[in-house]
PDB file of C-alpha atoms in Angstrom:
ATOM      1  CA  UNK S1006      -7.231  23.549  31.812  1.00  0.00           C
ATOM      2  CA  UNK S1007      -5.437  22.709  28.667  1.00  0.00           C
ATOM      3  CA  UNK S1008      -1.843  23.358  29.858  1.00  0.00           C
ATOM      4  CA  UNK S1009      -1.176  20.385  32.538  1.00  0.00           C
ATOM      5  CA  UNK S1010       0.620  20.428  36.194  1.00  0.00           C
ATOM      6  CA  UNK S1011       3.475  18.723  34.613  1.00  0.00           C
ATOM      7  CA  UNK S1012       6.051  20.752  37.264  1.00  0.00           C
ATOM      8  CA  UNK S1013       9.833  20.065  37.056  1.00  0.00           C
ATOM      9  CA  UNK S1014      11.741  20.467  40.422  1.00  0.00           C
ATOM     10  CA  UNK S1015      15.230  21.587  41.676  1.00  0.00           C
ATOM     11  CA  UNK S1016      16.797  22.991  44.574  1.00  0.00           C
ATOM     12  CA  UNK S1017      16.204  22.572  47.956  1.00  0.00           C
ATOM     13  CA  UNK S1018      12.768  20.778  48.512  1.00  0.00           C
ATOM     14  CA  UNK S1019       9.463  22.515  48.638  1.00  0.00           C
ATOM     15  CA  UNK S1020       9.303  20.990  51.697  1.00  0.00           C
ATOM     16  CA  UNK S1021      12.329  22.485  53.163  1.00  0.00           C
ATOM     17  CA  UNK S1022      12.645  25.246  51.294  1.00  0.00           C
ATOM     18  CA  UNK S1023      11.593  28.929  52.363  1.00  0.00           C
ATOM     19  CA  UNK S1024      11.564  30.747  49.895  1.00  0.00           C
ATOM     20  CA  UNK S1025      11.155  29.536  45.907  1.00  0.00           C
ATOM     21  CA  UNK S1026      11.808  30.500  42.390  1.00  0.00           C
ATOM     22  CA  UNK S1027       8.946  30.126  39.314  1.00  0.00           C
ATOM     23  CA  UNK S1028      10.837  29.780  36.120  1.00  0.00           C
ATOM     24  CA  UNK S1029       9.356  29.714  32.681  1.00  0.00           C
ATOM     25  CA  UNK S1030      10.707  28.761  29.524  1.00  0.00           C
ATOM     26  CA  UNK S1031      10.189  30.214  26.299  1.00  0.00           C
ATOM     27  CA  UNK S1032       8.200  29.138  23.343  1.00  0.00           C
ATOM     28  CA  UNK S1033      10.076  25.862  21.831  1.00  0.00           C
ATOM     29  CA  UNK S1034      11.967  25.679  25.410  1.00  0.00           C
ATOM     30  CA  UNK S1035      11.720  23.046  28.154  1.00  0.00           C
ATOM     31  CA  UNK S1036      11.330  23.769  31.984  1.00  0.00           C
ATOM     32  CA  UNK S1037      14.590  21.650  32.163  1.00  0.00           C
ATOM     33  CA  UNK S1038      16.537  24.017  30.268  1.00  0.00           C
ATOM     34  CA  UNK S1039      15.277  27.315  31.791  1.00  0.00           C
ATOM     35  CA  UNK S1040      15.840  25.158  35.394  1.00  0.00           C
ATOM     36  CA  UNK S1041      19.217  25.180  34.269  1.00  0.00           C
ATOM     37  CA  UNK S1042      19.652  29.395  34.342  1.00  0.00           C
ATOM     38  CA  UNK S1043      19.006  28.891  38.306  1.00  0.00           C
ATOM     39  CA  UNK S1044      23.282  27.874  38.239  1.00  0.00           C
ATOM     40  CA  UNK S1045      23.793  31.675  37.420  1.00  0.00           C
ATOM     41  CA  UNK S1046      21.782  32.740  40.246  1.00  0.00           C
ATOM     42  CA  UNK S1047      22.280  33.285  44.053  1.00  0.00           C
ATOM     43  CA  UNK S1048      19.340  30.931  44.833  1.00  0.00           C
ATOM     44  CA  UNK S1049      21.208  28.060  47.058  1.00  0.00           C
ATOM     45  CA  UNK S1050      18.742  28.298  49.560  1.00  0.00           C
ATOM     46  CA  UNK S1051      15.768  28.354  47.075  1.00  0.00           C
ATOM     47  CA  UNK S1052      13.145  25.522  45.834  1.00  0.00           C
ATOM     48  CA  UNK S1053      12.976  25.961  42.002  1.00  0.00           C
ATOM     49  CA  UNK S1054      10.300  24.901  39.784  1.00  0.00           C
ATOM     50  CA  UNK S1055       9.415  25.504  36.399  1.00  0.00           C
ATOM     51  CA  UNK S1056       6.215  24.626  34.647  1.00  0.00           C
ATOM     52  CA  UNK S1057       6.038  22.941  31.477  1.00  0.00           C
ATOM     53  CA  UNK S1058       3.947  24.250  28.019  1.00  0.00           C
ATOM     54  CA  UNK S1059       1.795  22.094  26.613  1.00  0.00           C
ATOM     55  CA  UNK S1060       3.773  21.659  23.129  1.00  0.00           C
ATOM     56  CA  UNK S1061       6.216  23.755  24.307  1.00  0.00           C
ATOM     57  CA  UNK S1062       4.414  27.060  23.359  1.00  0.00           C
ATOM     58  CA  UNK S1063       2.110  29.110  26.007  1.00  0.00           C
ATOM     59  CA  UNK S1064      -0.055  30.368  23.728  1.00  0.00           C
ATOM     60  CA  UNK S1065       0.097  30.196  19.514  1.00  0.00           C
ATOM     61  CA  UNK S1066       0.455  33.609  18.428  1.00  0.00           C
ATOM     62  CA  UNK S1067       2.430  36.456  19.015  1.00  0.00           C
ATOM     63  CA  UNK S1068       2.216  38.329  22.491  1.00  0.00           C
ATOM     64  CA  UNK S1069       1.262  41.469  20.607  1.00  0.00           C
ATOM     65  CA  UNK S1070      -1.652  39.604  18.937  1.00  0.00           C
ATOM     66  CA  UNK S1071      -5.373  40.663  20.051  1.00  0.00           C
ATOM     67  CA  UNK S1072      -5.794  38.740  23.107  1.00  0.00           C
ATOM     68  CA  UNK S1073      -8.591  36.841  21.949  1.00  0.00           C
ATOM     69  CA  UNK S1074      -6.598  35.196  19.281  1.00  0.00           C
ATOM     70  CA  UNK S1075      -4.322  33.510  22.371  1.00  0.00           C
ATOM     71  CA  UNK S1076      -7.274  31.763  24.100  1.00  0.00           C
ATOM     72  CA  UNK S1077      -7.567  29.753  25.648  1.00  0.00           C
ATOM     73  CA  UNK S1078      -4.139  28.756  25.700  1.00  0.00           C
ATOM     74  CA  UNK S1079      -3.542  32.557  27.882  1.00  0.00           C
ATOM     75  CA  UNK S1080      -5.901  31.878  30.180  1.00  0.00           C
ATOM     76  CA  UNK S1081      -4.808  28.380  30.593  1.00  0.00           C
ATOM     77  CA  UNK S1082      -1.379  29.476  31.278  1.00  0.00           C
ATOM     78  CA  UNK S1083      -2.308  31.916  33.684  1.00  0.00           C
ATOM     79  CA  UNK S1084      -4.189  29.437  35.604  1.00  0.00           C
ATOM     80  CA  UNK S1085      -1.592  27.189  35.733  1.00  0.00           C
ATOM     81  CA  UNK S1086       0.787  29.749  37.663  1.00  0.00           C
ATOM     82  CA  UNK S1087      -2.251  30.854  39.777  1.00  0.00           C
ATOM     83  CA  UNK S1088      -2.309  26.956  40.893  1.00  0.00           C
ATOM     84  CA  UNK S1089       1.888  26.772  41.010  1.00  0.00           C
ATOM     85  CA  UNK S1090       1.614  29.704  43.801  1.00  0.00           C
ATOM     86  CA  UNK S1091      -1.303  28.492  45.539  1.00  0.00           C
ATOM     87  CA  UNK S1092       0.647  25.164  45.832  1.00  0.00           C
ATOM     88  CA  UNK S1093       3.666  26.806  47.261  1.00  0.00           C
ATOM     89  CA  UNK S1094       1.280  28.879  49.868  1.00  0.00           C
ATOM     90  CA  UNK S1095      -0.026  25.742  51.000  1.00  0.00           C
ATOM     91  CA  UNK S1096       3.022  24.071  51.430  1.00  0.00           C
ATOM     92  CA  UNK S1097       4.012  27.150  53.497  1.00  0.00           C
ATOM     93  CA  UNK S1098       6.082  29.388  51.286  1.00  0.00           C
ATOM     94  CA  UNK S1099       4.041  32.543  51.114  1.00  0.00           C
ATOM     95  CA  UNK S1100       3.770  34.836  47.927  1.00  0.00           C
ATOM     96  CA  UNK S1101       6.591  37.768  49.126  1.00  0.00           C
ATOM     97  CA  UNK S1102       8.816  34.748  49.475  1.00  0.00           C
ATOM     98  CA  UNK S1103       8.073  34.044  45.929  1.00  0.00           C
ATOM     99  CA  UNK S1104       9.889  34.569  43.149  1.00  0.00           C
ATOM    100  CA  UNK S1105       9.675  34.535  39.279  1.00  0.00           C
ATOM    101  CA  UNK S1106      11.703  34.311  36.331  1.00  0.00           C
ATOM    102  CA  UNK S1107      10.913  34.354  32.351  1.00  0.00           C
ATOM    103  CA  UNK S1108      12.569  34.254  28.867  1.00  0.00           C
ATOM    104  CA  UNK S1109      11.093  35.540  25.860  1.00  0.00           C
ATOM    105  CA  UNK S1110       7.556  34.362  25.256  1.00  0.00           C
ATOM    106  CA  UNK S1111       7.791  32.909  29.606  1.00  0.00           C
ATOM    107  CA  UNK S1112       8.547  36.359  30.417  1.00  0.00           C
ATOM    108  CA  UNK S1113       5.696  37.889  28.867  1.00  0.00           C
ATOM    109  CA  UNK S1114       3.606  35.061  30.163  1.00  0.00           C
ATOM    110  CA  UNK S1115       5.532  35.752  33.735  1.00  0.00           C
ATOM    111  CA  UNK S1116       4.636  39.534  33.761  1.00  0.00           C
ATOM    112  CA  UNK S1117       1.073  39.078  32.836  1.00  0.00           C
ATOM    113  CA  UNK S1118       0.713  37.051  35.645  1.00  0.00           C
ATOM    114  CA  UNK S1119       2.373  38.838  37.755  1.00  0.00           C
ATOM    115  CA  UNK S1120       0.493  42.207  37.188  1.00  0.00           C
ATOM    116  CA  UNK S1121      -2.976  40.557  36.725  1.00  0.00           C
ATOM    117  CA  UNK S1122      -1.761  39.591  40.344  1.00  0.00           C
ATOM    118  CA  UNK S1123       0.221  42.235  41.913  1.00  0.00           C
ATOM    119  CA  UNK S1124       1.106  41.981  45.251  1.00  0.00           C
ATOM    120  CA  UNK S1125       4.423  42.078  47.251  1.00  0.00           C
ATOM    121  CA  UNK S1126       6.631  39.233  45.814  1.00  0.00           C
ATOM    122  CA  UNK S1127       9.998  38.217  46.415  1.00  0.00           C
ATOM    123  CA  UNK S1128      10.853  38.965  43.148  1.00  0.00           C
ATOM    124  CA  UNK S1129      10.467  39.173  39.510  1.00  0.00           C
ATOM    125  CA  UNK S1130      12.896  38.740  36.437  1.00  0.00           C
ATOM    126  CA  UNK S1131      11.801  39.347  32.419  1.00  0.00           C
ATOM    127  CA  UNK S1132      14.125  38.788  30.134  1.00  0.00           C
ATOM    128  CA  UNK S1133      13.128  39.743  26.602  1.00  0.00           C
ATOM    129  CA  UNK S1134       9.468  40.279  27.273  1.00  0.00           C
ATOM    130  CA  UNK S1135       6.132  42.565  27.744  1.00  0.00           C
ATOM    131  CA  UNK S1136       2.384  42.824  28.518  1.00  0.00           C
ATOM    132  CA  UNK S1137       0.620  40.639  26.720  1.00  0.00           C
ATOM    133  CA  UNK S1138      -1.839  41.830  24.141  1.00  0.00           C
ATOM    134  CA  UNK S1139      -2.494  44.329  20.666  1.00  0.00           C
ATOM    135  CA  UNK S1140      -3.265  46.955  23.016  1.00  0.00           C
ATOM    136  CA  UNK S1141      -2.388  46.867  26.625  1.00  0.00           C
ATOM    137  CA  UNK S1142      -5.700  46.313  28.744  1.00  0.00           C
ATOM    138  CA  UNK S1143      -4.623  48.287  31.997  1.00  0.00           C
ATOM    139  CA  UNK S1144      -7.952  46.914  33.590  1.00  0.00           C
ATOM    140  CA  UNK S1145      -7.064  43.800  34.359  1.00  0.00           C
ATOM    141  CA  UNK S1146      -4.327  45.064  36.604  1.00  0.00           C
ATOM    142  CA  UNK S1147      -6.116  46.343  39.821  1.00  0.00           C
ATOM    143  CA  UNK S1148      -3.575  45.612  42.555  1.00  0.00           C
ATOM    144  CA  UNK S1149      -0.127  46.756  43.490  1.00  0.00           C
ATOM    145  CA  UNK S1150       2.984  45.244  44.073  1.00  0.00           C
ATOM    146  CA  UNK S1151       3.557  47.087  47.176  1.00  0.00           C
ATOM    147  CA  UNK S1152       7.652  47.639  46.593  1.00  0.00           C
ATOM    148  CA  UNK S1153       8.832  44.807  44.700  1.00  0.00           C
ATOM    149  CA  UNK S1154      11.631  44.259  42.848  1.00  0.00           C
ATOM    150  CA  UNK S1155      11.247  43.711  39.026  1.00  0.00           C
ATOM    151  CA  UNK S1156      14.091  43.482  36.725  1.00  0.00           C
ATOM    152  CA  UNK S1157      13.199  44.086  32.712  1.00  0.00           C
ATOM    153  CA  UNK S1158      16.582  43.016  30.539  1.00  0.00           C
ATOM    154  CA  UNK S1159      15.972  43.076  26.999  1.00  0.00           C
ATOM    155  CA  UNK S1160      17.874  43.797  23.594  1.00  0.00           C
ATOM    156  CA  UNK S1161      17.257  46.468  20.883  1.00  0.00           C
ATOM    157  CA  UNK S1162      16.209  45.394  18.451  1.00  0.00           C
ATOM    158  CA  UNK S1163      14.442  42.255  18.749  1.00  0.00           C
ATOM    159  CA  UNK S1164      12.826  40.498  16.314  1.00  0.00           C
ATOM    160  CA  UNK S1165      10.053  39.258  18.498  1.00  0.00           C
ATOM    161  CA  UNK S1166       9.911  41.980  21.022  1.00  0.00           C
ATOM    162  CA  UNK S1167       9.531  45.737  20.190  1.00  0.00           C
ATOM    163  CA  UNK S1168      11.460  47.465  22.942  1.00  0.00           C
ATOM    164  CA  UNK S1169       8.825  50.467  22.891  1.00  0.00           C
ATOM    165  CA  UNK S1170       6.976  47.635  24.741  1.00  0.00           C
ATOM    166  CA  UNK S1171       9.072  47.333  27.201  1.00  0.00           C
ATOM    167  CA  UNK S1172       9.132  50.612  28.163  1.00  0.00           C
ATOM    168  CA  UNK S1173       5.627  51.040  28.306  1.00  0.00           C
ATOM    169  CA  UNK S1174       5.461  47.741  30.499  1.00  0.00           C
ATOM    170  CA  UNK S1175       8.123  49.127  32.824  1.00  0.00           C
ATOM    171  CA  UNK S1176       5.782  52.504  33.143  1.00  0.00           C
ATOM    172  CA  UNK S1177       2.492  50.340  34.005  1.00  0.00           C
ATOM    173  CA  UNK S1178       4.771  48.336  36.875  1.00  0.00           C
ATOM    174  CA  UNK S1179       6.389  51.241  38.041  1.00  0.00           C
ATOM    175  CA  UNK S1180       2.469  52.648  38.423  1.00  0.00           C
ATOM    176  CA  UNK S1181       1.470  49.698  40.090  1.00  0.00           C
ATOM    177  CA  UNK S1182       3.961  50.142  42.983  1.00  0.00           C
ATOM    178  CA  UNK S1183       6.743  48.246  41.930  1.00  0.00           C
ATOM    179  CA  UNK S1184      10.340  48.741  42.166  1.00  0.00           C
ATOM    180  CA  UNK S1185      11.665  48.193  38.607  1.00  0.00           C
ATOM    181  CA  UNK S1186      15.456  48.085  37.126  1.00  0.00           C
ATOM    182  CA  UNK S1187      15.287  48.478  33.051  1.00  0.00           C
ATOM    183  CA  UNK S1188      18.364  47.503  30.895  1.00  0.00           C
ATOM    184  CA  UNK S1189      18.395  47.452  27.178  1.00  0.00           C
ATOM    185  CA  UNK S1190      21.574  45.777  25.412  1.00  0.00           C
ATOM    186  CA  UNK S1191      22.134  46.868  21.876  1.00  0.00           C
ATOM    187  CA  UNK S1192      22.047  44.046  19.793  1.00  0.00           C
ATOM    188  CA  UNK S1193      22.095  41.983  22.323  1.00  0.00           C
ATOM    189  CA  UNK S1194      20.463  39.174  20.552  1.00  0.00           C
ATOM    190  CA  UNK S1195      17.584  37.140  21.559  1.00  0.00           C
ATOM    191  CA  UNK S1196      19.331  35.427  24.596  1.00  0.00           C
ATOM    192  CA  UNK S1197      19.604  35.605  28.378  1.00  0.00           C
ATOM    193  CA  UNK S1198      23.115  37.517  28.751  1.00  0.00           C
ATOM    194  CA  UNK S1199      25.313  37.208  31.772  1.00  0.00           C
ATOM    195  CA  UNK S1200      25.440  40.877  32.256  1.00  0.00           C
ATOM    196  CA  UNK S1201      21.673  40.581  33.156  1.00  0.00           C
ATOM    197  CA  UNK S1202      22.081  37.730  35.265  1.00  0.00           C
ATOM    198  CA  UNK S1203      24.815  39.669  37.316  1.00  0.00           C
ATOM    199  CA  UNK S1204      22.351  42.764  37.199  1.00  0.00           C
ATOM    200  CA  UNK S1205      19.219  40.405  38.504  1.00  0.00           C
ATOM    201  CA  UNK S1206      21.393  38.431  41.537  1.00  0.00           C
ATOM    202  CA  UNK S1207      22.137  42.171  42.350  1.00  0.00           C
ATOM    203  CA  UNK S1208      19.236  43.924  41.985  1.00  0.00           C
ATOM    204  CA  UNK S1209      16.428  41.035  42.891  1.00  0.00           C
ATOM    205  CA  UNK S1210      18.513  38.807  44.904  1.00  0.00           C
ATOM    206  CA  UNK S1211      20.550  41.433  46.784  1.00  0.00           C
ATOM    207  CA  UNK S1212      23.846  39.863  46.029  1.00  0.00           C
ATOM    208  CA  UNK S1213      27.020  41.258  44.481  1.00  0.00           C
ATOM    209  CA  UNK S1214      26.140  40.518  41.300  1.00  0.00           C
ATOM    210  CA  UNK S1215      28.911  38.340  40.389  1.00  0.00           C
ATOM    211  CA  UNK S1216      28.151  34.802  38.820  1.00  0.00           C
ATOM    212  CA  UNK S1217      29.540  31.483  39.728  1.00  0.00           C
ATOM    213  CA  UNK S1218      32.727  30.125  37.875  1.00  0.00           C
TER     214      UNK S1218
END
């Protein structure tokens, strides 16, 4: 595995904690800072980790490159989730108690993961992301994700992210069984906004919506 299980913690203990967030930083970004975003969200209660990229980049190219041209970085990353939840199962949080959170190139990392393996979840939140790949290959997602939540938040434009692939990624979740909220700021910029924080905590989290002073 060429990305390592270099995991940054926050939040209540895993040991403690019931439930848990996954957050992934963007390419350039450091689990530290996306850790940070967790102050926005209604997760008191929560155990928050976020995984750190090898040279601070999931994968080299684009997410709209051909696949191929990713590896093995992708699959690396992918793994390296697949081992983050399969951590948290064993230390007794189970996967619909599970929750997720990207930005940017870790959101499109997030929802490939996520779809490759769809199941319920406690939750899922892309900000500024897609599917990963040239074309979409709908064959690697064979599961559901039997009701849950996903929130999409992304600006139009964006430079890296073409918001006709955002659509079509909210399409394929909303085919695989999941419940998904779509927002699209214009010129919103290529940032997390506080709108969709306050939109997330209320759709994902079940809370009012309204952020912390």
């Amino acid at each position: 595995m060429l990305h390592k299980k270099d995991f940054k913690y926050n939040g209540t203990p895993v040991e403690q904690a019931k439930k848990a967030l996954i957050m992934v930083h963007g390419r350039g970004g450091f689990a530290e800072d996306i850790l940070a975003v967790a102050d926005h969200l209604k997760v008191e209660d929560f155990a928050l980790i976020a995984p750190q990229a090898y040279n601070n980049s999931w994968y080299p190219l684009s997410f709209m490159a051909p696949e191929e041209q990713n590896q093995p970085w992708l699959d690396s990353a992918i793994e390296l989730l697949q081992l983050l939840e399969r951590d948290l199962n064993q230390s007794g949080i189970s996967s619909e108690n599970i929750y997720f959170f990207g930005f940017s190139q870790g959101a499109c990392l997030t929802l490939e993961y996520v779809t490759r393996n769809a199941k319920k979840y406690g939750g899922v939140i892309a900000i500024i992301g897609g599917l990963i790949g040239k074309h979409i290959n709908t064959g690697n997602y064979i599961t559901d994700f039997s009701e849950t939540r996903i929130y999409l938040g992304t600006s139009d434009p964006d430079a890296h992210v073409p918001v006709e692939r955002v659509h079509q990624t909210a399409e394929i979740l909303k085919n695989k069984n999941a419940r998904v909220e779509f927002q699209i700021h214009k010129d919103g910029g290529h940032a997390i906004l506080p709108e969709e924080l306050g939109r997330a905590n209320n759709f994902v989290f079940g809370n009012s919506g309204a952020l912390k002073p």
